[in-house]
C-alpha positions as a printed Julia matrix, in Angstrom:
275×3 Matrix{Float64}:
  12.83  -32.61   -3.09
  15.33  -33.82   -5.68
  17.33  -37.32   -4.61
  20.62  -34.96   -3.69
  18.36  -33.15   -1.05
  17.77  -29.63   -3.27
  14.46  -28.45   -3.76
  13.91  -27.89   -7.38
  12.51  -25.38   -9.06
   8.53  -25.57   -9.9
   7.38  -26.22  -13.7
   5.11  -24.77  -15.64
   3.82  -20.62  -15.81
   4.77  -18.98  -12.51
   1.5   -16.86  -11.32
   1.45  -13.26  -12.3
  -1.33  -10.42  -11.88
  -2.46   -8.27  -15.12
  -4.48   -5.03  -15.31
  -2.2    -3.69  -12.54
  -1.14   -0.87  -15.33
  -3.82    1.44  -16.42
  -4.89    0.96  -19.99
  -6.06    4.85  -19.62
  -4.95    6.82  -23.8
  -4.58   10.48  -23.97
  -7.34   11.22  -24.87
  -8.89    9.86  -21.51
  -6.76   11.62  -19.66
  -7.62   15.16  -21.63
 -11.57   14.02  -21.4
 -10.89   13.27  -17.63
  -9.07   16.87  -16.69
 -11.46   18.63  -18.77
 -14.89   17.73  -16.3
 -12.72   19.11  -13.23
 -11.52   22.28  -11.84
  -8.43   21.15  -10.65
  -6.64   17.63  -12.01
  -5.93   15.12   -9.34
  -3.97   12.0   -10.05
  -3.06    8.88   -7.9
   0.13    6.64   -7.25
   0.05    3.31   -5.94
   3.39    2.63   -3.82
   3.54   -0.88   -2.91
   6.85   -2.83   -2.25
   7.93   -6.08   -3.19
   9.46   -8.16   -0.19
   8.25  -11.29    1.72
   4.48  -12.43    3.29
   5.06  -15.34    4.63
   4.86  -18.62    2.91
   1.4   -17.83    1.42
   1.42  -14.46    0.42
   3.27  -13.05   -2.87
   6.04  -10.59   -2.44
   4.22   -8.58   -4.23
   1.16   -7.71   -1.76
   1.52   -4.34   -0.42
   1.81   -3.55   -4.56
  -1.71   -5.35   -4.91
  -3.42   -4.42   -1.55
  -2.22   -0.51   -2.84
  -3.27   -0.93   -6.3
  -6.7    -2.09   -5.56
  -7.03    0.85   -3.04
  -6.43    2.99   -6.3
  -8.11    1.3    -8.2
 -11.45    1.25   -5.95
 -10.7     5.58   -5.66
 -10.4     6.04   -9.73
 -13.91    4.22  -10.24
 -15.38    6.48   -7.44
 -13.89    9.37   -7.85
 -12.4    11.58  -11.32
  -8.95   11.14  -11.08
  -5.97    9.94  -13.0
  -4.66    6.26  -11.74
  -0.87    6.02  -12.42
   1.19    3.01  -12.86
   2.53    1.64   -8.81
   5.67    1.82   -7.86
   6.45   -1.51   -7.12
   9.92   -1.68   -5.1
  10.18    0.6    -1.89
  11.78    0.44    1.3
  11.76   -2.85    2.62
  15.13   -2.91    4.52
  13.18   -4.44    7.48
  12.54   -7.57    5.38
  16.62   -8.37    3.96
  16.89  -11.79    5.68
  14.03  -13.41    3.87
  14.8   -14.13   -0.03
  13.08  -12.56   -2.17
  12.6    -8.98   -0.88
  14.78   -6.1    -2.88
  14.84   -2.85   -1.68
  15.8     0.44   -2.62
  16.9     3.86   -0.6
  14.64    6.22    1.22
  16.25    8.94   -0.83
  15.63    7.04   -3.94
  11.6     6.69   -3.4
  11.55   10.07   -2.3
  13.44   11.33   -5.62
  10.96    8.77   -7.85
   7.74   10.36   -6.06
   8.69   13.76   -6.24
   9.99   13.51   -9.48
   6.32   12.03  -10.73
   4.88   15.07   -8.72
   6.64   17.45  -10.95
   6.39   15.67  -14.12
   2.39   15.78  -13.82
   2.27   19.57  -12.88
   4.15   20.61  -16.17
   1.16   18.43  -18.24
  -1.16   19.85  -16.0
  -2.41   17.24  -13.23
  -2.21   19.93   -9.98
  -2.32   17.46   -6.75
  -1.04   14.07   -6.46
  -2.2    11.26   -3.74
   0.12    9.1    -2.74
  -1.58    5.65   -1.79
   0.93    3.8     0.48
   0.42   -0.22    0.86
   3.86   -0.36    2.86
   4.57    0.63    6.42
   8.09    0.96    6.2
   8.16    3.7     3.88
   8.51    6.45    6.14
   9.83    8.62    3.94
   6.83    8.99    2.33
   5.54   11.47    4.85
   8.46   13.66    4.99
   7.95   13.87    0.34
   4.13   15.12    1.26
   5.36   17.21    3.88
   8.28   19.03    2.14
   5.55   19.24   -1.24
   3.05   20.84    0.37
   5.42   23.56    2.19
   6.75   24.61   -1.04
   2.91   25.28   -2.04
   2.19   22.09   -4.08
  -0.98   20.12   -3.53
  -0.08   16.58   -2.47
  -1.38   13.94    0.02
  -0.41   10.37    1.59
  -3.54    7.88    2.08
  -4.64    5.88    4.19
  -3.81    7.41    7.65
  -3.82    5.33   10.33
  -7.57    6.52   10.89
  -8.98    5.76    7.81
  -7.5     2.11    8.42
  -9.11    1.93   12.02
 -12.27    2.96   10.73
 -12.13    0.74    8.17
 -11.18   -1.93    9.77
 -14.07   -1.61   12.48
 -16.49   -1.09    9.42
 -15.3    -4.61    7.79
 -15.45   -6.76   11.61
 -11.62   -6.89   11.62
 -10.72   -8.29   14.99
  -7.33   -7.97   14.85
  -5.98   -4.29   16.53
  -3.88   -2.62   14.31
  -0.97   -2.69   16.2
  -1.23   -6.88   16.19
  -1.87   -6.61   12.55
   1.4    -6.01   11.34
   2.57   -8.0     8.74
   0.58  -10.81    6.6
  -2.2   -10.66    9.29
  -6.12  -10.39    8.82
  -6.15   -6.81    6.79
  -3.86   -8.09    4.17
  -4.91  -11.65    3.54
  -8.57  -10.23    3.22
  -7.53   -7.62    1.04
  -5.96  -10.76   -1.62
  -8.67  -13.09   -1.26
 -11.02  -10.64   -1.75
  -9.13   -9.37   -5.2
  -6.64  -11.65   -5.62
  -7.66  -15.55   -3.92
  -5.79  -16.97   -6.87
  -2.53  -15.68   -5.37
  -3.48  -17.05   -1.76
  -1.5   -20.22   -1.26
  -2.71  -22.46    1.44
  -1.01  -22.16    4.87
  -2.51  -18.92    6.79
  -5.13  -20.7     7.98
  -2.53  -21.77   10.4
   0.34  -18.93   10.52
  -1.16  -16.58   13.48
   1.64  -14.92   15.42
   1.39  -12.42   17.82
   4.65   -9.79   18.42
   2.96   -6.45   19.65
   6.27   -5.18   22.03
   8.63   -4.66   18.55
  10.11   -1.64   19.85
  13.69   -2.64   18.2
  12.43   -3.26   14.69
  14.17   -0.78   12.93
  17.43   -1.95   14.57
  16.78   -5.62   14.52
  14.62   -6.09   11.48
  11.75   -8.32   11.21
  13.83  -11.44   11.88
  13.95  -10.74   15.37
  10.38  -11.03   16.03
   9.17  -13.96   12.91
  10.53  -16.89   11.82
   7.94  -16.88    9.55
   7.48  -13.46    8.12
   3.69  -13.32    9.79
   3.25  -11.16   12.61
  -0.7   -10.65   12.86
  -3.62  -13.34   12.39
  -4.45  -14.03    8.79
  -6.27  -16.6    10.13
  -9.24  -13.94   10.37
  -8.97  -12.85    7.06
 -12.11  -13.58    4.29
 -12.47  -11.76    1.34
 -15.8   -10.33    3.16
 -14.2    -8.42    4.91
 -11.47   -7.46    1.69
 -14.49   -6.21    0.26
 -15.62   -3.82    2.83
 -11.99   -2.55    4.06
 -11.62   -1.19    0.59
 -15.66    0.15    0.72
 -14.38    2.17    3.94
 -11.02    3.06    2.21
 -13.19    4.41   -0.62
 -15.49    6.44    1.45
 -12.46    7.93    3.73
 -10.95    9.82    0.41
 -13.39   12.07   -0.29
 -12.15   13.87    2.74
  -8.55   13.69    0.77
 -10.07   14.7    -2.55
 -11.61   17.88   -1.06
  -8.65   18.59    0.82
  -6.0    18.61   -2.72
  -8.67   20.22   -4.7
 -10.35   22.67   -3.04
  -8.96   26.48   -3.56
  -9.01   27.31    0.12
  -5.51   24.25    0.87
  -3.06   26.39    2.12
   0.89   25.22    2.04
   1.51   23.03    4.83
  -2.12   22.17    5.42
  -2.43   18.97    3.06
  -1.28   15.64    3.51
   0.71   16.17    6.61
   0.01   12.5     8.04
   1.23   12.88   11.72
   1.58    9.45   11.87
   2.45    6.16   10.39
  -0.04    5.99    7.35
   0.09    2.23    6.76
  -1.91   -0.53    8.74
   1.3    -2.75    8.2
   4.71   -3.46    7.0
């Protein structure tokens, strides 16, 4: 603190992550479509809006970036740039967090969906790192009724059985925000961008039944709802392993000739572990 009582601003390089943009040339992307029958590409949607006092804004970008990431070395598709500011309205009273509409992300997603179709990239995956961007259902939903081949991963499945697969204790309803799947997730890829703190920020709100009317304020005073406690980048390591291994189910499903209209991608449920 300065001697009038302000806290002043740090010195020297703030932290920043690189490599989160493909590095993929044309010609990659013509020698990648030409091995497959049917293109598939995939778009990290993180968001950028407050984790607590030891987690970047920036994490449901990173956690949903190295989901893509872990799918594009596994698996021949096209990894596309995130979209890195989403629908945090949930998270306005911490500073920090900016936010834009539900119609907005569903206009930016659909809009990608189109623009890869005219160059020739058939299905799109949507990889979600944010659980308040429900809107992201209804963009697969609406797609894939009009006879396009999209998808939203993770479902809330693929989470559970990841989690279980990794020794996550924490259920994924307790797990909400800043809790054991996401610190794992950073100090397995990230630790760099782990501040010190969550070995001591556990907070349990399971009954949040007025969230979308209250926002998260009403349940943290910290931001954390879940037990990052838990978290080791052990278990980082094998959530994404199980991540990886639940999209081949998606792959199939967006490339295979027998996906009727309707049938792909419809998520039923929340497909986010957290918010």
């Amino acid at each position: 603190m300065s001697s009038s009582g302000t806290q002043q601003t740090p010195k020297g390089p703030l932290p920043t992550v690189s490599a989160l943009v493909p590095a993929d040339t044309t010609e990659d992307v013509r020698a990648r479509g030409a091995g497959v029958a049917r293109q598939v590409a995939v778009l990290p949607v993180g968001s950028l809006e407050q984790h607590g006092p030891y987690l970047p804004l920036a994490t449901d970008t990173l956690v949903a970036c190295a989901v893509a990431r872990e799918i594009a070395a596994a698996y021949p598709v096209h990894l596309l740039p995130p979209v890195t500011i989403s629908c945090s309205h949930e998270h306005a009273a911490w500073p920090g967090t900016v936010s834009i509409s539900a119609v907005t992300l569903h206009a930016v997603v659909r809009d990608i969906a189109a623009s890869l179709r005219r160059s020739g990239v058939e299905a799109l995956v949507v990889v979600n790192g944010h659980g308040g961007n429900y809107v992201l259902g209804n963009v697969v939903q609406e797609s894939t009724a009009e006879g396009h081949r999209m998808a939203l991963f993770p479902a809330l499945e693929d989470w559970d059985a990841a989690r279980e697969r990794a020794g996550v204790e924490t259920s994924l309803l307790s797990d909400m925000h800043a809790g054991e799947i996401e610190t794992s997730i950073l100090l397995h890829c990230h630790p760099e961008l782990v501040r010190p703190g969550y070995e001591s920020a556990d907070l349990l709100a399971d009954d949040r039944r007025h969230l979308l009317s209250l926002g998260m304020s009403a349940y943290t005073e910290s931001g954390v709802i879940g037990r990052p406690s838990m978290g080791s980048a052990e278990k980082g390591k094998e959530l994404l392993a199980g991540l990886v291994e639940a999209f081949g189910a998606y792959f199939s499903v967006v490339t295979s000739d027998g996906v009727s209209a309707g049938s792909a991608g419809s998520p039923g449920r929340d497909s986010v572990a957290s918010s």
